[in-house]
mmCIF file of C-alpha atoms in Angstrom:
data_model
loop_
_atom_site.group_PDB
_atom_site.id
_atom_site.type_symbol
_atom_site.label_atom_id
_atom_site.label_comp_id
_atom_site.label_asym_id
_atom_site.label_seq_id
_atom_site.Cartn_x
_atom_site.Cartn_y
_atom_site.Cartn_z
ATOM 1 C CA MET A 1175 -206.123 -19.144 234.415
ATOM 2 C CA PRO A 1176 -208.591 -17.078 232.406
ATOM 3 C CA THR A 1177 -207.782 -13.427 232.019
ATOM 4 C CA ALA A 1178 -210.365 -10.740 231.831
ATOM 5 C CA SER A 1179 -210.162 -8.469 228.856
ATOM 6 C CA PRO A 1180 -209.538 -4.865 229.790
ATOM 7 C CA LYS A 1181 -212.559 -2.629 229.526
ATOM 8 C CA ARG A 1182 -212.287 0.297 227.154
ATOM 9 C CA PRO A 1183 -213.477 3.557 228.665
ATOM 10 C CA HIS A 1184 -216.273 5.204 226.739
ATOM 11 C CA SER A 1185 -217.375 8.757 227.047
ATOM 12 C CA ALA A 1186 -220.816 7.773 225.794
ATOM 13 C CA PRO A 1187 -222.427 4.444 225.034
ATOM 14 C CA PRO A 1188 -222.262 3.425 221.392
ATOM 15 C CA PRO A 1189 -225.360 4.224 219.385
ATOM 16 C CA ALA A 1190 -227.578 1.505 218.047
ATOM 17 C CA PRO A 1191 -225.950 -0.290 215.112
ATOM 18 C CA THR A 1192 -226.978 0.893 211.690
ATOM 19 C CA GLY A 1193 -226.819 -0.752 208.308
ATOM 20 C CA THR A 1194 -226.760 -4.408 207.465
ATOM 21 C CA PRO A 1195 -224.595 -6.777 209.497
ATOM 22 C CA ARG A 1196 -221.595 -8.366 207.855
ATOM 23 C CA PRO A 1197 -221.858 -12.078 206.987
ATOM 24 C CA GLY A 1198 -220.501 -14.354 209.704
ATOM 25 C CA ARG A 1199 -220.452 -11.594 212.333
ATOM 26 C CA SER A 1200 -223.085 -9.846 214.285
ATOM 27 C CA ASP A 1201 -222.920 -6.266 215.458
ATOM 28 C CA GLN A 1202 -223.126 -7.571 219.011
ATOM 29 C CA ASP A 1203 -219.603 -9.063 218.597
ATOM 30 C CA ASP A 1204 -218.118 -5.708 217.614
ATOM 31 C CA PRO A 1205 -218.080 -3.148 220.440
ATOM 32 C CA TRP A 1206 -217.160 -0.392 217.977
ATOM 33 C CA ALA A 1207 -220.006 -1.071 215.542
ATOM 34 C CA GLY A 1208 -221.808 2.126 214.717
ATOM 35 C CA TRP A 1209 -219.140 4.467 216.105
ATOM 36 C CA ASN A 1210 -217.890 5.456 212.685
ATOM 37 C CA ASP A 1211 -221.376 6.366 211.534
ATOM 38 C CA TRP A 1212 -222.001 8.315 214.731
ATOM 39 C CA ASP A 1213 -218.744 10.294 214.357
ATOM 40 C CA ASP A 1214 -219.578 11.171 210.766
ATOM 41 C CA GLU A 1215 -223.004 12.477 211.737
ATOM 42 C CA VAL A 1216 -221.545 14.650 214.475
ATOM 43 C CA ALA A 1217 -218.609 15.960 212.432
ATOM 44 C CA LYS A 1218 -220.520 16.984 209.315
ATOM 45 C CA PRO A 1219 -222.530 20.172 209.622
ATOM 46 C CA PRO A 1220 -225.590 20.331 207.414
ATOM 47 C CA PHE A 1221 -224.994 21.743 203.946
ATOM 48 C CA LYS A 1222 -226.589 25.117 203.290
ATOM 49 C CA ALA A 1223 -226.770 26.597 199.826
ATOM 50 C CA LEU A 1224 -225.900 30.279 199.668
ATOM 51 C CA THR A 1225 -228.309 32.841 198.331
ATOM 52 C CA ARG A 1226 -227.133 35.244 195.666
ATOM 53 C CA GLU A 1227 -226.676 38.017 198.239
ATOM 54 C CA GLU A 1228 -224.714 35.745 200.598
ATOM 55 C CA ALA A 1229 -222.452 34.620 197.741
ATOM 56 C CA GLN A 1230 -221.801 38.240 196.730
ATOM 57 C CA ALA A 1231 -221.018 39.173 200.350
ATOM 58 C CA LEU A 1232 -218.605 36.237 200.627
ATOM 59 C CA ALA A 1233 -216.890 37.264 197.383
ATOM 60 C CA ALA A 1234 -216.613 40.846 198.656
ATOM 61 C CA GLU A 1235 -215.012 39.628 201.904
ATOM 62 C CA ASN A 1236 -212.434 37.541 199.999
ATOM 63 C CA PRO A 1237 -211.349 39.552 196.969
ATOM 64 C CA ALA A 1238 -209.240 37.850 194.322
ATOM 65 C CA VAL A 1239 -205.726 39.113 193.659
ATOM 66 C CA SER A 1240 -204.941 39.835 190.031
ATOM 67 C CA PRO A 1241 -202.053 37.705 188.746
ATOM 68 C CA TRP A 1242 -200.821 40.773 186.859
ATOM 69 C CA ARG A 1243 -200.542 42.661 190.131
ATOM 70 C CA VAL A 1244 -198.370 39.873 191.544
ATOM 71 C CA VAL A 1245 -196.169 39.850 188.412
ATOM 72 C CA ALA A 1246 -195.788 43.650 188.614
ATOM 73 C CA ALA A 1247 -194.790 43.393 192.283
ATOM 74 C CA GLN A 1248 -192.256 40.683 191.424
ATOM 75 C CA ALA A 1249 -190.783 42.893 188.701
ATOM 76 C CA ALA A 1250 -190.541 45.826 191.123
ATOM 77 C CA VAL A 1251 -188.834 43.682 193.787
ATOM 78 C CA GLY A 1252 -186.441 42.320 191.147
ATOM 79 C CA GLY A 1253 -185.546 45.821 189.972
ATOM 80 C CA ILE A 1254 -184.930 46.985 193.537
ATOM 81 C CA VAL A 1255 -182.755 43.945 194.338
ATOM 82 C CA ALA A 1256 -180.757 44.441 191.122
ATOM 83 C CA ALA A 1257 -180.190 48.134 191.901
ATOM 84 C CA LEU A 1258 -179.142 47.302 195.468
ATOM 85 C CA ALA A 1259 -176.755 44.638 194.181
ATOM 86 C CA TRP A 1260 -175.099 47.182 191.900
ATOM 87 C CA LEU A 1261 -174.916 49.829 194.641
ATOM 88 C CA LEU A 1262 -173.574 47.464 197.301
ATOM 89 C CA MET A 1263 -171.130 45.522 195.137
ATOM 90 C CA GLY A 1264 -170.154 48.306 192.734
ATOM 91 C CA GLU A 1265 -170.002 46.098 189.635
ATOM 92 C CA PRO A 1266 -172.520 45.873 186.813
ATOM 93 C CA SER A 1267 -172.184 42.069 186.668
ATOM 94 C CA TYR A 1268 -174.036 41.831 190.001
ATOM 95 C CA PHE A 1269 -176.799 44.047 188.632
ATOM 96 C CA TRP A 1270 -177.235 41.900 185.524
ATOM 97 C CA SER A 1271 -177.079 38.670 187.522
ATOM 98 C CA ALA A 1272 -179.764 39.858 189.959
ATOM 99 C CA LEU A 1273 -181.881 41.215 187.120
ATOM 100 C CA TYR A 1274 -181.618 37.867 185.314
ATOM 101 C CA GLY A 1275 -182.593 36.072 188.546
ATOM 102 C CA ALA A 1276 -185.698 38.240 188.763
ATOM 103 C CA ALA A 1277 -186.447 37.548 185.114
ATOM 104 C CA THR A 1278 -186.422 33.793 185.775
ATOM 105 C CA VAL A 1279 -189.437 34.376 188.035
ATOM 106 C CA VAL A 1280 -191.169 37.318 186.334
ATOM 107 C CA LEU A 1281 -191.159 36.132 182.703
ATOM 108 C CA PRO A 1282 -192.615 32.655 183.400
ATOM 109 C CA GLY A 1283 -195.073 34.230 185.850
ATOM 110 C CA ALA A 1284 -196.228 36.690 183.180
ATOM 111 C CA LEU A 1285 -196.562 33.845 180.698
ATOM 112 C CA MET A 1286 -198.722 31.894 183.133
ATOM 113 C CA ALA A 1287 -200.802 34.966 184.019
ATOM 114 C CA ARG A 1288 -201.462 35.526 180.309
ATOM 115 C CA GLY A 1289 -202.526 31.933 179.848
ATOM 116 C CA MET A 1290 -204.713 31.834 182.961
ATOM 117 C CA THR A 1291 -206.526 35.073 182.162
ATOM 118 C CA SER A 1292 -207.375 34.025 178.610
ATOM 119 C CA ARG A 1293 -210.966 33.378 177.613
ATOM 120 C CA LEU A 1294 -210.307 29.653 177.093
ATOM 121 C CA SER A 1295 -209.111 29.169 180.684
ATOM 122 C CA SER A 1296 -212.340 30.503 182.163
ATOM 123 C CA MET A 1297 -214.807 28.456 180.111
ATOM 124 C CA ALA A 1298 -215.592 25.632 182.524
ATOM 125 C CA PRO A 1299 -214.167 24.405 185.830
ATOM 126 C CA GLY A 1300 -212.637 21.295 184.243
ATOM 127 C CA VAL A 1301 -211.031 23.274 181.433
ATOM 128 C CA SER A 1302 -209.770 25.814 183.957
ATOM 129 C CA ALA A 1303 -208.130 23.114 186.098
ATOM 130 C CA VAL A 1304 -206.408 21.501 183.104
ATOM 131 C CA SER A 1305 -205.350 24.914 181.829
ATOM 132 C CA PHE A 1306 -203.842 25.761 185.211
ATOM 133 C CA MET A 1307 -201.821 22.540 185.255
ATOM 134 C CA LEU A 1308 -200.577 23.041 181.699
ATOM 135 C CA TRP A 1309 -199.581 26.663 182.273
ATOM 136 C CA GLU A 1310 -197.853 25.715 185.537
ATOM 137 C CA LEU A 1311 -195.867 23.084 183.615
ATOM 138 C CA VAL A 1312 -194.935 25.694 180.989
ATOM 139 C CA LYS A 1313 -193.925 28.110 183.759
ATOM 140 C CA ILE A 1314 -191.642 25.548 185.395
ATOM 141 C CA GLY A 1315 -190.123 24.566 182.045
ATOM 142 C CA VAL A 1316 -189.358 28.162 181.083
ATOM 143 C CA SER A 1317 -187.847 28.849 184.523
ATOM 144 C CA VAL A 1318 -185.579 25.817 184.285
ATOM 145 C CA ALA A 1319 -184.557 26.730 180.723
ATOM 146 C CA LEU A 1320 -183.684 30.273 181.827
ATOM 147 C CA LEU A 1321 -181.602 28.973 184.734
ATOM 148 C CA VAL A 1322 -179.773 26.503 182.511
ATOM 149 C CA GLY A 1323 -179.020 29.255 179.986
ATOM 150 C CA ALA A 1324 -177.839 31.755 182.620
ATOM 151 C CA PRO A 1325 -174.086 31.036 182.362
ATOM 152 C CA LYS A 1326 -174.160 31.543 178.598
ATOM 153 C CA LEU A 1327 -176.437 34.598 178.579
ATOM 154 C CA VAL A 1328 -175.052 36.651 181.483
ATOM 155 C CA PRO A 1329 -171.382 37.647 181.249
ATOM 156 C CA HIS A 1330 -169.506 37.305 184.574
ATOM 157 C CA LEU A 1331 -172.507 35.660 186.211
ATOM 158 C CA SER A 1332 -172.788 35.923 189.985
ATOM 159 C CA TRP A 1333 -174.863 32.976 191.183
ATOM 160 C CA PRO A 1334 -175.418 34.432 194.672
ATOM 161 C CA ALA A 1335 -176.869 37.648 193.248
ATOM 162 C CA LEU A 1336 -179.030 35.668 190.827
ATOM 163 C CA LEU A 1337 -180.331 33.353 193.551
ATOM 164 C CA VAL A 1338 -181.044 36.150 196.049
ATOM 165 C CA ALA A 1339 -183.135 37.997 193.465
ATOM 166 C CA LEU A 1340 -184.875 34.779 192.427
ATOM 167 C CA VAL A 1341 -185.787 33.852 196.012
ATOM 168 C CA LEU A 1342 -187.002 37.347 196.916
ATOM 169 C CA CYS A 1343 -189.174 37.504 193.787
ATOM 170 C CA ILE A 1344 -190.673 34.110 194.619
ATOM 171 C CA LYS A 1345 -191.473 35.331 198.144
ATOM 172 C CA VAL A 1346 -193.737 38.005 196.641
ATOM 173 C CA TYR A 1347 -196.401 35.277 196.443
ATOM 174 C CA TRP A 1348 -196.619 35.429 200.254
ATOM 175 C CA VAL A 1349 -197.215 39.169 200.022
ATOM 176 C CA ALA A 1350 -200.068 38.437 197.608
ATOM 177 C CA LEU A 1351 -201.776 36.475 200.377
ATOM 178 C CA ALA A 1352 -201.597 39.573 202.575
ATOM 179 C CA TRP A 1353 -203.063 41.678 199.757
ATOM 180 C CA ARG A 1354 -205.963 39.278 199.559
ATOM 181 C CA GLY A 1355 -207.025 40.265 203.067
ATOM 182 C CA ARG A 1356 -207.004 43.988 202.311
ATOM 183 C CA LYS A 1357 -210.199 45.611 201.231
ATOM 184 C CA THR A 1358 -210.039 48.488 198.814
ATOM 185 C CA THR A 1359 -212.693 51.041 199.574
ATOM 186 C CA SER A 1360 -213.131 54.337 197.856
ATOM 187 C CA ARG A 1361 -214.364 57.234 199.899
ATOM 188 C CA ALA A 1362 -216.405 60.000 198.457
ATOM 189 C CA PRO A 1363 -214.938 63.493 199.003
#
């Protein structure tokens, strides 16, 4: 007994096939022929080059955050966490552990900021991308080396204090995203 193939519901009829047919098959055999091309045409808005004024307005709407500002904020958060650790726990070992945890984020971050703001890193887009990857690798390596050396460098190390400071300093990157949305305007007196 022959069975009828189920009909596929279409919201619109398929457009006329485009391109050259594949060998051994005709576009009439394929009910989905041309749909991919049609979807691409609908999904892609036309490209419009920006004028100089439009590009400047876009840059003004989305200001860049200085990496040095992020590093300074990380250092401030690390100092506050270290002071709170000393005040709450009453022992200097917690202060030094938290301060070392902050240093494992701040020092590699400062190293990367120095490398990324150098003249060499801003020469060309390709050089900038490679420079970013290299400095990120250096940053990770220095962070790991500092963490490995922590038990030898910090007397009476408190891992919880170190890790709390480290995590809070890393979370400053999220605050940098909020800074990016703020506009700094100066008002004349």
